[in-house]
Amino acid sequence: MRLVLVLLLAALAVGCGRPAALDPAGPQAAHVARLWWLLLAVSVVVEAAVVAFAVYAVMRVRRPAPAAPTLAAEPRLERRLSTGVGLAVAVTTLIVLGLLIASILTERALGALQSPAPLTVEITGHQWWWEAEYWDAVPSQRVRTANEIHLPVGEPVLVRLRSADVIHSFWVPALHGKRDLIPGHDSFLWIQADRAGTFGGQCAEFCGYQHAHMRLLVVAESRGAFDGWLARQRQPAPEPGDDRTRHGRDVFLSGPCVLCHTISGTPAAARLGPDLTHLAGRTTLAAGILPNTPGHLAGWILDPQRIKPGVHMPSVGLEGGDLQALLAYLGTLR
């Protein structure tokens, strides 16, 4: 049965669309994928050998025998058994040692990617969303965003990891393995995307009720596209262009939203929740569980507990006109 399950897993990985971890888009993920395939191949061979010996033993037991020889009467049988056991122990030791060496070499390869002056992104895990801050020597040029990370293709990026509350685990399968975020103990990893695309990530450590709804997107793009995105992120929110969006800004600044969120260029400067300066430019809401559309945004504002029970964002009761004005204002934040 175990052999059937292993072979089924291999067939699914090869023929039914590879999961992201087996379709690497960067050098570190490629090292992890190669180790996985090695482990799978060794497991299949070992499992097949175990099943073959078990079948052989069963078939021998079924043969009629006049009398079972004793070890004292058959010293050759004792030597054969001792040799067989010794050979099995030796083969097992070699296999385990080989896998250990492969794991060590993979771990060393994961840390080999470096750059003298890398782009540095600090990722902070919260219950239940991801905060990303792009470092810069000039503090005013730093960029904060949430749940969506942009990277230039073909360049090593240093990702510093920290937790604001409980243990989280940063995992973007197409780019790297898992790395835990432990409160009070910052860590780091290097990632590099070798091709453009959007790659999904997930918290891989149970961190509370909404652990499964703590997702992120990594957008790998050309250096020119990345520089343009970063320049736009450094700009403050645009001034409202009409009475409706001005009213929407007033609704935001006079309500509970201002107590948790930042919108650059306005008095809103709290850091309990995601930075909303460029909210309309993001693909998703609520850490990847909703598409970023006005309808979903309205539902999230009015009753976030129904969508993501246990989230720290409170429900915001707004009249229809105020809600529509707020949505219009937030829609300008690109």
Rosetta silent file (secondary structure, phi, psi, omega in degrees, C-alpha in Angstrom):
SEQUENCE: MRLVLVLLLAALAVGCGRPAALDPAGPQAAHVARLWWLLLAVSVVVEAAVVAFAVYAVMRVRRPAPAAPTLAAEPRLERRLSTGVGLAVAVTTLIVLGLLIASILTERALGALQSPAPLTVEITGHQWWWEAEYWDAVPSQRVRTANEIHLPVGEPVLVRLRSADVIHSFWVPALHGKRDLIPGHDSFLWIQADRAGTFGGQCAEFCGYQHAHMRLLVVAESRGAFDGWLARQRQPAPEPGDDRTRHGRDVFLSGPCVLCHTISGTPAAARLGPDLTHLAGRTTLAAGILPNTPGHLAGWILDPQRIKPGVHMPSVGLEGGDLQALLAYLGTLR
SCORE:     score description
SCORE:     0.000 S_00000001
   1 L     0.000  -41.724  179.599    0.000    0.000    0.000 S_00000001
   2 H   -64.291  -38.516  178.821    2.806    2.431    0.826 S_00000001
   3 H   -63.093  -39.568  178.322    4.479    1.706   -2.505 S_00000001
   4 H   -62.086  -42.018 -179.870    1.222    2.462   -4.302 S_00000001
   5 H   -65.846  -40.462  179.227    0.935    5.785   -2.473 S_00000001
   6 H   -64.539  -45.232  179.248    4.527    6.742   -3.310 S_00000001
   7 H   -65.085  -36.633  177.372    4.065    5.875   -6.991 S_00000001
   8 H   -63.945  -40.998  177.624    0.765    7.761   -7.063 S_00000001
   9 H   -61.806  -42.762  178.816    2.489   10.838   -5.632 S_00000001
  10 H   -63.731  -40.713  179.975    5.178   10.625   -8.277 S_00000001
  11 H   -64.997  -40.211  178.518    2.588   10.287  -11.034 S_00000001
  12 H   -64.708  -41.097 -178.847    0.679   13.309   -9.766 S_00000001
  13 H   -65.774  -35.062 -175.259    3.869   15.382   -9.585 S_00000001
  14 H   -87.868  -42.581 -168.773    4.922   14.460  -13.110 S_00000001
  15 H  -106.479  -12.575 -172.171    1.693   14.188  -15.034 S_00000001
  16 L  -116.666   27.313 -179.617   -1.002   16.247  -13.345 S_00000001
  17 L    90.533  115.301 -176.009    0.601   19.658  -13.048 S_00000001
  18 L   -74.091  140.776  169.771    3.506   20.252  -10.730 S_00000001
  19 L   -66.958  164.964 -173.492    2.989   22.083   -7.460 S_00000001
  20 H   -58.616  -35.875 -177.958    4.954   25.296   -7.093 S_00000001
  21 H   -65.439  -23.628  179.731    7.699   23.659   -5.024 S_00000001
  22 H  -103.119    8.918  175.006    8.442   21.295   -7.926 S_00000001
  23 L  -127.618   66.234 -170.161    8.296   24.029  -10.563 S_00000001
  24 L   -64.098  143.907  176.710   11.106   26.264   -9.271 S_00000001
  25 L  -115.730   10.466 -179.930   11.472   29.819  -10.501 S_00000001
  26 L  -154.633  166.645 -175.060   14.737   30.548   -8.693 S_00000001
  27 H   -64.517  -39.542 -179.866   18.027   28.875   -7.753 S_00000001
  28 H   -65.936  -43.848  178.151   17.152   28.108   -4.119 S_00000001
  29 H   -63.540  -31.857  177.784   13.844   26.510   -5.027 S_00000001
  30 H   -65.735  -39.552  176.746   15.687   24.462   -7.669 S_00000001
  31 H   -62.839  -43.898  179.867   18.029   23.071   -4.989 S_00000001
  32 H   -63.658  -42.603 -179.798   15.058   22.144   -2.808 S_00000001
  33 H   -63.371  -40.636  178.800   13.249   20.506   -5.740 S_00000001
  34 H   -63.707  -39.643  177.193   16.305   18.410   -6.641 S_00000001
  35 H   -64.183  -39.973  179.406   16.567   17.170   -3.063 S_00000001
  36 H   -62.283  -45.170  179.663   12.857   16.282   -3.093 S_00000001
  37 H   -63.894  -37.192  176.662   13.208   14.265   -6.303 S_00000001
  38 H   -62.943  -46.407  178.392   16.223   12.446   -4.843 S_00000001
  39 H   -60.970  -40.184  179.003   14.267   11.573   -1.690 S_00000001
  40 H   -64.315  -44.420 -179.037   11.344   10.379   -3.797 S_00000001
  41 H   -62.881  -45.437  179.242   13.580    8.169   -5.989 S_00000001
  42 H   -63.629  -40.640  179.646   15.310    6.603   -2.984 S_00000001
  43 H   -62.220  -41.812 -179.951   11.956    6.044   -1.256 S_00000001
  44 H   -64.231  -44.956 -178.751   10.526    4.295   -4.310 S_00000001
  45 H   -64.340  -46.479 -179.165   13.555    2.006   -4.654 S_00000001
  46 H   -64.003  -43.939 -179.533   13.656    1.140   -0.937 S_00000001
  47 H   -64.318  -39.923  177.807    9.918    0.558   -0.770 S_00000001
  48 H   -63.844  -40.160  178.656   10.026   -1.664   -3.857 S_00000001
  49 H   -65.299  -42.265  179.396   12.876   -3.700   -2.345 S_00000001
  50 H   -62.405  -44.957  179.806   11.024   -4.130    0.959 S_00000001
  51 H   -64.486  -40.761 -179.892    7.863   -5.266   -0.811 S_00000001
  52 H   -62.765  -44.554  178.344    9.837   -7.661   -3.038 S_00000001
  53 H   -65.829  -37.222  178.341   11.553   -9.298   -0.055 S_00000001
  54 H   -64.374  -42.528  177.835    8.229   -9.514    1.808 S_00000001
  55 H   -64.173  -42.114  179.312    6.583  -11.275   -1.162 S_00000001
  56 H   -61.445  -42.071  179.964    9.574  -13.607   -1.488 S_00000001
  57 H   -64.920  -41.237  179.205    9.365  -14.494    2.221 S_00000001
  58 H   -63.636  -42.321  179.786    5.641  -15.196    1.996 S_00000001
  59 H   -64.769  -37.185  178.828    6.121  -17.447   -1.041 S_00000001
  60 H   -68.138  -37.454  179.819    8.865  -19.436    0.710 S_00000001
  61 H   -63.462  -33.294 -177.612    6.693  -19.988    3.787 S_00000001
  62 H   -72.492  -16.987 -179.848    3.977  -21.502    1.592 S_00000001
  63 L   -73.336  134.302  177.538    6.309  -24.205    0.266 S_00000001
  64 L   -68.542  138.037  178.834    5.947  -27.517    2.099 S_00000001
  65 L  -132.057  136.348 -178.235    9.066  -28.518    3.978 S_00000001
  66 L   -64.915  -40.202 -179.436    9.724  -31.889    5.647 S_00000001
  67 L  -160.046  138.217  179.420   11.479  -30.397    8.610 S_00000001
  68 L   -80.344  119.378 -179.590   12.770  -26.967    9.510 S_00000001
  69 L   -67.935  145.188  176.655   16.545  -27.126    9.984 S_00000001
  70 L   -89.248  161.153  179.425   17.943  -25.689   13.198 S_00000001
  71 L   -65.708  -34.188  179.141   20.792  -23.231   13.310 S_00000001
  72 L   -66.112  -34.496 -179.641   22.925  -25.734   15.166 S_00000001
  73 L   -81.737  -21.200 -176.716   22.389  -28.277   12.392 S_00000001
  74 L  -126.327   79.125  179.325   22.894  -25.766    9.649 S_00000001
  75 H   -63.304  -27.227  178.600   25.856  -23.478   10.383 S_00000001
  76 H   -65.631  -36.126  178.057   25.771  -22.302    6.767 S_00000001
  77 H   -64.396  -38.843  178.203   22.239  -20.953    7.314 S_00000001
  78 H   -63.042  -42.911  179.371   23.463  -18.992   10.322 S_00000001
  79 H   -64.862  -38.994  179.209   26.281  -17.494    8.272 S_00000001
  80 H   -63.740  -42.089  179.540   23.864  -16.599    5.468 S_00000001
  81 H   -65.250  -42.563  179.423   21.496  -14.881    7.897 S_00000001
  82 H   -63.467  -41.716  178.928   24.330  -12.962    9.547 S_00000001
  83 H   -64.145  -42.072  179.835   25.675  -11.892    6.165 S_00000001
  84 H   -62.772  -45.117  179.058   22.204  -10.801    5.040 S_00000001
  85 H   -64.210  -43.979  178.987   21.564   -8.763    8.172 S_00000001
  86 H   -61.671  -40.926  178.385   25.026   -7.189    7.991 S_00000001
  87 H   -64.850  -41.013  179.053   24.526   -6.310    4.319 S_00000001
  88 H   -63.324  -41.355  178.396   21.119   -4.772    5.062 S_00000001
  89 H   -63.885  -42.410 -179.196   22.594   -2.663    7.872 S_00000001
  90 H   -64.212  -44.909  179.773   25.453   -1.520    5.633 S_00000001
  91 H   -63.427  -42.951  178.701   23.120   -0.573    2.759 S_00000001
  92 H   -61.034  -43.125  179.448   20.784    1.264    5.147 S_00000001
  93 H   -62.184  -42.697  179.712   23.708    3.156    6.667 S_00000001
  94 H   -64.661  -41.114  179.653   24.982    4.173    3.241 S_00000001
  95 H   -63.989  -47.758 -179.419   21.540    5.358    2.140 S_00000001
  96 H   -63.105  -41.060  179.043   20.983    7.404    5.306 S_00000001
  97 H   -64.451  -41.184  178.476   24.508    8.830    5.068 S_00000001
  98 H   -63.038  -42.306  178.360   23.990    9.738    1.409 S_00000001
  99 H   -66.961  -35.781  177.084   20.717   11.510    2.161 S_00000001
 100 H   -63.398  -44.884  179.114   22.359   13.353    5.051 S_00000001
 101 H   -63.436  -41.799  178.216   25.162   14.562    2.780 S_00000001
 102 H   -61.911  -39.215  179.073   22.639   15.613    0.119 S_00000001
 103 H   -66.654  -41.281  179.551   20.685   17.589    2.733 S_00000001
 104 H   -64.726  -43.785  179.454   23.832   19.321    4.014 S_00000001
 105 H   -63.795  -37.363  177.383   24.931   20.232    0.481 S_00000001
 106 H   -64.854  -43.706  179.369   21.451   21.593   -0.256 S_00000001
 107 H   -61.984  -40.253  178.297   21.506   23.692    2.910 S_00000001
 108 H   -67.102  -37.517  179.554   24.916   25.107    1.974 S_00000001
 109 H   -66.042  -34.171 -179.875   23.702   25.866   -1.545 S_00000001
 110 H   -64.765  -31.021 -179.308   20.710   27.766   -0.157 S_00000001
 111 L   -92.863    1.288 -175.652   23.049   30.122    1.692 S_00000001
 112 L   -80.353  -19.476 -177.491   25.492   30.574   -1.187 S_00000001
 113 L   -78.663  117.714 -179.616   23.417   33.216   -2.982 S_00000001
 114 L  -147.597  168.711  178.191   24.610   36.672   -1.928 S_00000001
 115 L  -149.539  142.591 -177.971   25.206   40.169   -3.278 S_00000001
 116 L   -66.539  -31.429 -179.765   27.491   42.984   -2.043 S_00000001
 117 L  -138.401   72.468 -172.455   24.729   45.630   -2.183 S_00000001
 118 L   -80.902  157.957  163.837   21.427   43.809   -2.332 S_00000001
 119 E   -66.100  130.529 -177.101   17.897   45.070   -2.380 S_00000001
 120 E  -116.991  127.922  178.212   16.711   44.485    1.203 S_00000001
 121 E  -123.749  126.595  176.368   13.110   43.801    2.123 S_00000001
 122 E   -97.651  121.564  179.821   11.980   43.373    5.721 S_00000001
 123 E  -106.557  125.660  178.280    8.991   41.055    6.074 S_00000001
 124 E  -116.524  126.109  177.558    7.001   41.161    9.313 S_00000001
 125 E   -88.284  129.211  176.279    4.400   38.529   10.083 S_00000001
 126 E  -122.070  161.041  168.698    1.220   39.680   11.808 S_00000001
 127 L   -84.491  107.284   -3.934   -1.984   37.880   12.716 S_00000001
 128 L  -132.158   79.839  178.894   -2.934   37.517    9.891 S_00000001
 129 E  -157.612  167.715 -177.439   -1.145   39.533    7.205 S_00000001
 130 E  -112.716  129.623  174.041    2.328   40.305    5.902 S_00000001
 131 E  -103.642  132.923  179.012    4.016   43.709    6.157 S_00000001
 132 E  -121.544  128.994  177.136    6.834   44.464    3.704 S_00000001
 133 E  -125.540  122.561  178.733    9.262   47.359    4.103 S_00000001
 134 E   -88.822  118.221 -175.605   11.849   48.162    1.424 S_00000001
 135 L   -73.268  151.697  174.727   14.979   49.495    3.070 S_00000001
 136 L  -154.484  147.466  179.680   16.797   52.621    1.923 S_00000001
 137 L   -61.003  -28.081  177.264   19.694   54.624    3.344 S_00000001
 138 L   -97.295  112.997 -174.870   17.353   57.637    3.369 S_00000001
 139 H   -53.646  -36.094 -178.408   14.529   56.883    5.810 S_00000001
 140 H   -69.099  -14.934 -179.871   12.017   59.005    3.865 S_00000001
 141 H   -94.463   -0.839  176.964   12.634   56.828    0.794 S_00000001
 142 L   -69.152  150.888 -176.325   11.643   53.605    2.508 S_00000001
 143 E  -122.968  133.573  175.242    8.500   51.948    1.209 S_00000001
 144 E  -117.930  134.428  176.608    5.886   50.034    3.195 S_00000001
 145 E  -144.946 -173.312 -175.073    3.287   47.796    1.636 S_00000001
 146 E  -146.856  133.351  168.436    1.317   44.694    2.566 S_00000001
 147 L    65.251    3.726  179.454    0.773   41.168    1.266 S_00000001
 148 E  -145.717  115.098 -174.829    2.290   41.885   -2.154 S_00000001
 149 E  -112.535  132.192  176.897    6.058   41.935   -2.723 S_00000001
 150 E  -107.553  137.869 -179.268    7.742   43.106   -5.926 S_00000001
 151 E  -135.841  147.034  172.984   11.221   41.887   -6.922 S_00000001
 152 E   -79.544  139.530 -178.734   13.501   42.492   -9.914 S_00000001
 153 L   -69.234  140.038  172.865   14.146   39.386  -12.013 S_00000001
 154 L    78.612   10.619 -178.455   17.617   37.853  -11.899 S_00000001
 155 L  -123.142  133.754  175.608   18.869   39.734   -8.832 S_00000001
 156 L   -65.198  136.295 -179.339   19.542   38.328   -5.340 S_00000001
 157 E  -124.102  129.254  177.205   17.280   39.930   -2.751 S_00000001
 158 E   -87.966  120.849 -179.878   17.952   39.859    0.986 S_00000001
 159 E  -110.244  113.353  175.930   14.741   39.189    2.917 S_00000001
 160 E   -92.396  135.404 -171.598   14.868   39.952    6.623 S_00000001
 161 E  -120.230  134.839  176.196   12.185   38.177    8.616 S_00000001
 162 E  -149.928  158.344  178.060   10.580   39.074   11.927 S_00000001
 163 E  -115.757  143.099  178.399    7.347   38.402   13.779 S_00000001
 164 L   -95.346   -9.503 -175.236    5.193   40.964   15.553 S_00000001
 165 L  -147.610  -76.102 -175.750    3.267   38.461   17.659 S_00000001
 166 L  -116.786 -176.660  178.952    3.437   34.643   17.344 S_00000001
 167 L   -74.007  125.478  171.966    5.477   32.145   15.331 S_00000001
 168 E  -118.822  174.348  176.781    4.855   32.425   11.589 S_00000001
 169 E  -143.078  119.911 -177.862    6.621   30.747    8.664 S_00000001
 170 E   -85.219  123.334 -177.428    7.438   32.515    5.399 S_00000001
 171 E  -145.654  114.218  170.309    7.097   30.192    2.407 S_00000001
 172 L  -116.971   93.353 -168.115    7.077   31.021   -1.301 S_00000001
 173 L   -54.742  -34.382 -177.275    7.442   27.491   -2.757 S_00000001
 174 L   -75.134  -11.313 -174.927    8.540   28.576   -6.240 S_00000001
 175 L  -120.944  -27.072 -177.225   11.402   30.677   -4.829 S_00000001
 176 L  -166.517  168.538  172.842   12.605   29.166   -1.548 S_00000001
 177 L   -79.181 -171.945 -177.246   11.901   26.737    1.263 S_00000001
 178 L   -80.939  148.080  174.622   10.216   27.599    4.534 S_00000001
 179 E  -141.698  123.734 -177.163   11.755   29.900    7.127 S_00000001
 180 E   -75.124  146.464  173.627   10.231   30.427   10.580 S_00000001
 181 E  -111.277  106.677 -175.276    9.605   33.868   12.059 S_00000001
 182 E  -106.129  128.139 -178.658   10.100   33.574   15.813 S_00000001
 183 L   -54.832  130.053  178.415    9.201   36.525   18.072 S_00000001
 184 L    83.827   -2.745 -178.798   12.351   38.244   19.338 S_00000001
 185 E  -133.668   91.420  179.965   14.673   36.339   16.982 S_00000001
 186 L   -70.262  148.220  177.988   15.029   37.960   13.567 S_00000001
 187 E  -137.247 -177.696 -179.890   16.287   35.814   10.685 S_00000001
 188 E  -154.483  162.465  171.405   16.948   36.240    6.980 S_00000001
 189 E  -150.984  163.625  176.698   17.087   34.418    3.673 S_00000001
 190 E  -109.355  135.726  174.427   18.123   35.165    0.096 S_00000001
 191 E  -132.052  154.750  176.760   15.741   34.748   -2.799 S_00000001
 192 L  -149.483  131.525  175.316   16.056   35.269   -6.516 S_00000001
 193 L   -99.292  124.392 -179.120   13.468   34.961   -9.269 S_00000001
 194 L   -90.954   -7.352  177.425   14.906   33.766  -12.567 S_00000001
 195 L  -145.231  152.745  178.900   11.776   34.486  -14.563 S_00000001
 196 L   -71.191  150.633  179.165    9.006   37.059  -14.488 S_00000001
 197 E   156.570  177.439  176.559    5.694   36.052  -12.994 S_00000001
 198 E  -114.862  125.147 -173.704    3.482   36.107   -9.928 S_00000001
 199 E  -120.627  131.377 -178.354    4.214   33.478   -7.294 S_00000001
 200 E   -81.294  146.235  175.781    1.983   32.603   -4.375 S_00000001
 201 E  -130.773  170.090 -173.390    3.187   32.387   -0.796 S_00000001
 202 E  -157.921  148.484  167.009    1.684   31.231    2.457 S_00000001
 203 E   -72.653  125.922 -174.987    2.290   31.164    6.182 S_00000001
 204 L  -106.689   15.873  178.033    3.416   27.574    6.778 S_00000001
 205 L  -129.642  127.723 -178.498    3.202   27.559   10.590 S_00000001
 206 L   -58.592  120.117 -172.605   -0.112   27.414   12.439 S_00000001
 207 L  -127.864   16.540  179.873   -0.401   30.904   13.898 S_00000001
 208 L   135.805 -175.218 -171.508   -4.033   31.163   14.915 S_00000001
 209 L   -58.143  -38.092 -176.736   -7.578   30.808   13.699 S_00000001
 210 L  -102.948   28.867  179.442   -6.981   32.451   10.308 S_00000001
 211 H   -53.904  -43.956 -177.894   -3.607   30.825    9.618 S_00000001
 212 H   -68.047  -15.923 -179.816   -4.819   29.393    6.287 S_00000001
 213 H  -106.072   35.526  176.984   -5.896   32.887    5.208 S_00000001
 214 L  -118.731   80.953 -174.291   -2.467   34.465    5.599 S_00000001
 215 E  -111.420  168.837  174.795   -1.268   34.547    2.017 S_00000001
 216 E  -151.859  163.568  176.846    0.982   36.765   -0.050 S_00000001
 217 E  -121.128  138.126  172.818    1.986   37.368   -3.647 S_00000001
 218 E  -113.118  118.602 -178.653    5.501   37.829   -4.983 S_00000001
 219 E  -104.024  112.576  176.668    5.601   39.716   -8.293 S_00000001
 220 E   -97.603  127.201 -176.088    8.873   39.242  -10.207 S_00000001
 221 E  -144.435  170.563 -179.722    9.367   41.777  -12.989 S_00000001
 222 L   -61.271  159.645 -179.886   12.092   43.425  -15.042 S_00000001
 223 H   -59.568  -39.303  178.664   14.397   45.913  -13.344 S_00000001
 224 H   -63.544  -45.015  178.830   12.771   48.792  -15.226 S_00000001
 225 H   -64.646  -39.173  179.320    9.255   47.752  -14.200 S_00000001
 226 H   -64.834  -45.585  179.654   10.407   47.255  -10.609 S_00000001
 227 H   -60.365  -39.053  177.455   12.063   50.679  -10.444 S_00000001
 228 H   -64.514  -43.099  177.984    8.881   52.258  -11.770 S_00000001
 229 H   -61.601  -45.578 -178.085    6.778   50.443   -9.172 S_00000001
 230 H   -64.170  -38.444  178.170    9.128   51.462   -6.355 S_00000001
 231 H   -63.892  -40.052  178.659    9.098   55.104   -7.495 S_00000001
 232 H   -66.396  -37.355 -179.673    5.286   55.113   -7.473 S_00000001
 233 H   -66.213  -24.316 -179.948    5.226   53.572   -3.994 S_00000001
 234 L   -80.758  -11.084 -179.501    7.353   56.443   -2.703 S_00000001
 235 L   -80.586  144.766  174.997    4.802   59.014   -3.784 S_00000001
 236 L   -71.637  168.324  178.315    2.209   60.246   -1.262 S_00000001
 237 L   -62.152  141.868 -179.798   -1.463   59.678   -1.849 S_00000001
 238 L   -69.815  153.298  175.551   -2.893   62.015   -4.512 S_00000001
 239 L   -69.777  139.555  176.704   -5.118   64.879   -3.491 S_00000001
 240 L   -56.889  141.101 -175.073   -8.828   64.175   -4.053 S_00000001
 241 L  -100.079   -5.081  179.310   -9.969   65.606   -7.341 S_00000001
 242 L  -150.794  175.680 -176.305  -13.658   66.177   -6.643 S_00000001
 243 H   -63.963  -35.499 -177.184  -16.155   66.694   -3.825 S_00000001
 244 H   -65.409  -48.498 -179.479  -17.025   62.992   -3.617 S_00000001
 245 H   -70.709  -30.169  174.715  -13.466   61.785   -3.057 S_00000001
 246 H   -65.095  -40.960  176.298  -12.803   64.706   -0.690 S_00000001
 247 H   -63.576  -37.872  178.117  -15.806   63.594    1.340 S_00000001
 248 H   -62.751  -39.956  176.624  -14.426   60.040    1.240 S_00000001
 249 H   -64.325  -40.135  177.997  -11.121   61.225    2.661 S_00000001
 250 H   -63.003  -38.817  177.670  -12.973   63.058    5.424 S_00000001
 251 H   -61.622  -43.346 -179.831  -14.895   59.868    6.226 S_00000001
 252 H   -62.770  -48.084 -173.823  -11.611   57.979    6.486 S_00000001
 253 H   -73.866  -20.280 -178.995   -9.900   60.578    8.668 S_00000001
 254 H   -99.236   -3.154 -177.981  -12.864   61.046   11.003 S_00000001
 255 L  -106.195 -173.284 -178.425  -13.592   57.341   11.503 S_00000001
 256 H   -69.737  -15.991 -178.790  -11.875   54.422   13.243 S_00000001
 257 H   -57.507  -36.690 -174.440   -9.756   53.626   10.123 S_00000001
 258 H   -68.002  -17.142 -178.544   -7.312   56.397   11.003 S_00000001
 259 H   -77.437  -15.382 -174.439   -6.471   54.685   14.303 S_00000001
 260 L  -124.232  -22.488 -169.826   -4.824   51.692   12.580 S_00000001
 261 L  -116.903  159.035  175.105   -3.779   52.647    9.044 S_00000001
 262 E  -111.186  137.692  164.632   -1.390   54.992    7.275 S_00000001
 263 L  -130.728  108.712 -176.385   -2.085   57.034    4.157 S_00000001
 264 L   -60.212  136.695 -177.676    1.006   59.029    3.252 S_00000001
 265 L    93.813   -0.441  176.986    0.270   62.707    2.663 S_00000001
 266 L  -128.163  170.755  176.913   -2.571   62.741    5.199 S_00000001
 267 L   -67.222  -11.962 -179.314   -2.657   62.887    9.027 S_00000001
 268 L   -70.951  115.421 -176.264   -3.275   59.107    9.095 S_00000001
 269 E  -141.951   24.239  179.288    0.009   57.613   10.325 S_00000001
 270 L   -78.687  156.645 -175.728   -0.887   54.586   12.476 S_00000001
 271 L  -127.302   21.038  177.563    0.947   51.302   11.962 S_00000001
 272 L   -74.682  -33.166 -179.519   -1.312   48.697   13.542 S_00000001
 273 L  -117.514 -178.974 -178.808   -2.747   47.686   10.170 S_00000001
 274 L   -60.901  147.895  172.995   -1.516   47.634    6.567 S_00000001
 275 L   -69.425  128.230 -175.519   -0.349   50.851    4.907 S_00000001
 276 L  -105.364   10.780 -174.604   -3.149   51.966    2.558 S_00000001
 277 L   -56.146  -35.877 -179.027   -1.282   54.665    0.615 S_00000001
 278 L  -126.397   40.344 -176.944   -1.403   52.572   -2.578 S_00000001
 279 H   -55.328  -43.744 -174.383   -4.225   50.195   -1.700 S_00000001
 280 H   -67.732  -15.564  179.251   -5.920   50.380   -5.117 S_00000001
 281 H   -86.218   -3.480 -179.164   -2.751   49.188   -6.831 S_00000001
 282 L   -89.834  158.537 -175.528   -2.778   45.820   -5.054 S_00000001
 283 L   -83.138  -34.606 -172.991   -4.282   42.652   -6.461 S_00000001
 284 E  -130.148  170.559  174.394   -5.992   41.285   -3.361 S_00000001
 285 E  -122.518  162.547  172.078   -7.507   42.255   -0.028 S_00000001
 286 L    56.003   44.274  178.707   -7.400   40.674    3.433 S_00000001
 287 L    58.505   46.436  168.424   -4.026   38.949    2.900 S_00000001
 288 L    89.140    5.738 -176.079   -4.912   37.327   -0.379 S_00000001
 289 L   -99.296   -9.968  179.178   -8.385   35.929    0.265 S_00000001
 290 E  -132.418  141.049  171.144  -10.435   38.519   -1.677 S_00000001
 291 E   -67.990  148.327 -176.876   -9.926   40.151   -5.088 S_00000001
 292 L   -84.257   84.182  176.786   -9.409   43.891   -4.815 S_00000001
 293 L  -124.793  158.272 -179.984  -12.720   45.149   -6.175 S_00000001
 294 H   -58.106  -37.676 -179.847  -15.045   47.872   -4.806 S_00000001
 295 H   -65.343  -46.845  178.357  -17.677   45.298   -3.870 S_00000001
 296 H   -67.340  -35.576  177.861  -15.311   43.101   -1.902 S_00000001
 297 H   -64.726  -39.464  177.588  -13.711   46.149   -0.306 S_00000001
 298 H   -62.206  -45.169  178.670  -17.140   47.363    0.824 S_00000001
 299 H   -63.004  -37.378  179.752  -17.908   43.983    2.377 S_00000001
 300 H   -67.753  -38.370  179.552  -14.532   43.935    4.097 S_00000001
 301 H   -68.542  -44.253 -173.935  -15.041   47.420    5.580 S_00000001
 302 H   -73.481  -38.153 -175.071  -18.573   46.772    6.801 S_00000001
 303 L  -150.803   71.296  179.941  -18.105   43.293    8.288 S_00000001
 304 H   -65.503  -26.475 -178.823  -14.564   41.897    8.283 S_00000001
 305 H   -68.010  -27.368  177.025  -15.444   39.407   11.034 S_00000001
 306 H   -72.106  -34.913 -177.618  -17.844   37.603    8.716 S_00000001
 307 H   -81.997  -40.035 -175.691  -15.144   37.242    6.066 S_00000001
 308 L  -140.061   77.441 -175.687  -12.191   36.526    8.365 S_00000001
 309 L   -55.755  134.153  179.122  -13.397   35.718   11.903 S_00000001
 310 L    95.300   -9.666  179.541  -10.945   36.743   14.597 S_00000001
 311 L   -64.360  151.111 -175.404   -9.177   39.414   12.524 S_00000001
 312 L   -75.571  -12.931 -179.336   -8.206   42.507   14.531 S_00000001
 313 L   -75.218  126.665  179.446  -10.054   44.886   12.192 S_00000001
 314 L   -81.210  161.954  173.830  -13.410   45.966   13.682 S_00000001
 315 L   -70.874  141.929 -178.571  -16.604   46.353   11.719 S_00000001
 316 L  -117.470  111.695  179.204  -17.176   49.906   10.495 S_00000001
 317 L   -83.504  116.512 -179.233  -20.789   51.038   10.322 S_00000001
 318 L  -130.411  145.052  171.864  -21.266   53.565    7.514 S_00000001
 319 L   -70.492  160.703 -175.023  -24.264   55.026    5.784 S_00000001
 320 H   -56.495  -45.272 -178.798  -24.601   54.309    2.082 S_00000001
 321 H   -65.873  -41.664  178.219  -23.437   57.730    0.907 S_00000001
 322 H   -65.176  -40.725  179.752  -20.431   57.755    3.230 S_00000001
 323 H   -63.135  -44.905 -179.025  -19.477   54.221    2.200 S_00000001
 324 H   -65.529  -37.627  177.413  -19.635   55.044   -1.503 S_00000001
 325 H   -66.131  -41.254  178.611  -17.569   58.197   -0.988 S_00000001
 326 H   -63.501  -42.681  178.489  -14.975   56.234    1.016 S_00000001
 327 H   -62.689  -39.696  178.611  -14.778   53.567   -1.707 S_00000001
 328 H   -64.083  -40.665  178.482  -14.303   56.281   -4.335 S_00000001
 329 H   -66.732  -47.137  179.372  -11.473   57.829   -2.324 S_00000001
 330 H   -62.291  -28.196  177.916   -9.740   54.505   -1.669 S_00000001
 331 L   -69.331  -15.128  177.951  -10.029   53.752   -5.374 S_00000001
 332 L   -88.287   -7.790 -174.337   -7.739   56.716   -6.118 S_00000001
 333 L   -85.645   80.098 -178.174   -4.914   55.323   -3.962 S_00000001
 334 L  -109.999    0.000    0.000   -2.780   53.710   -6.670 S_00000001
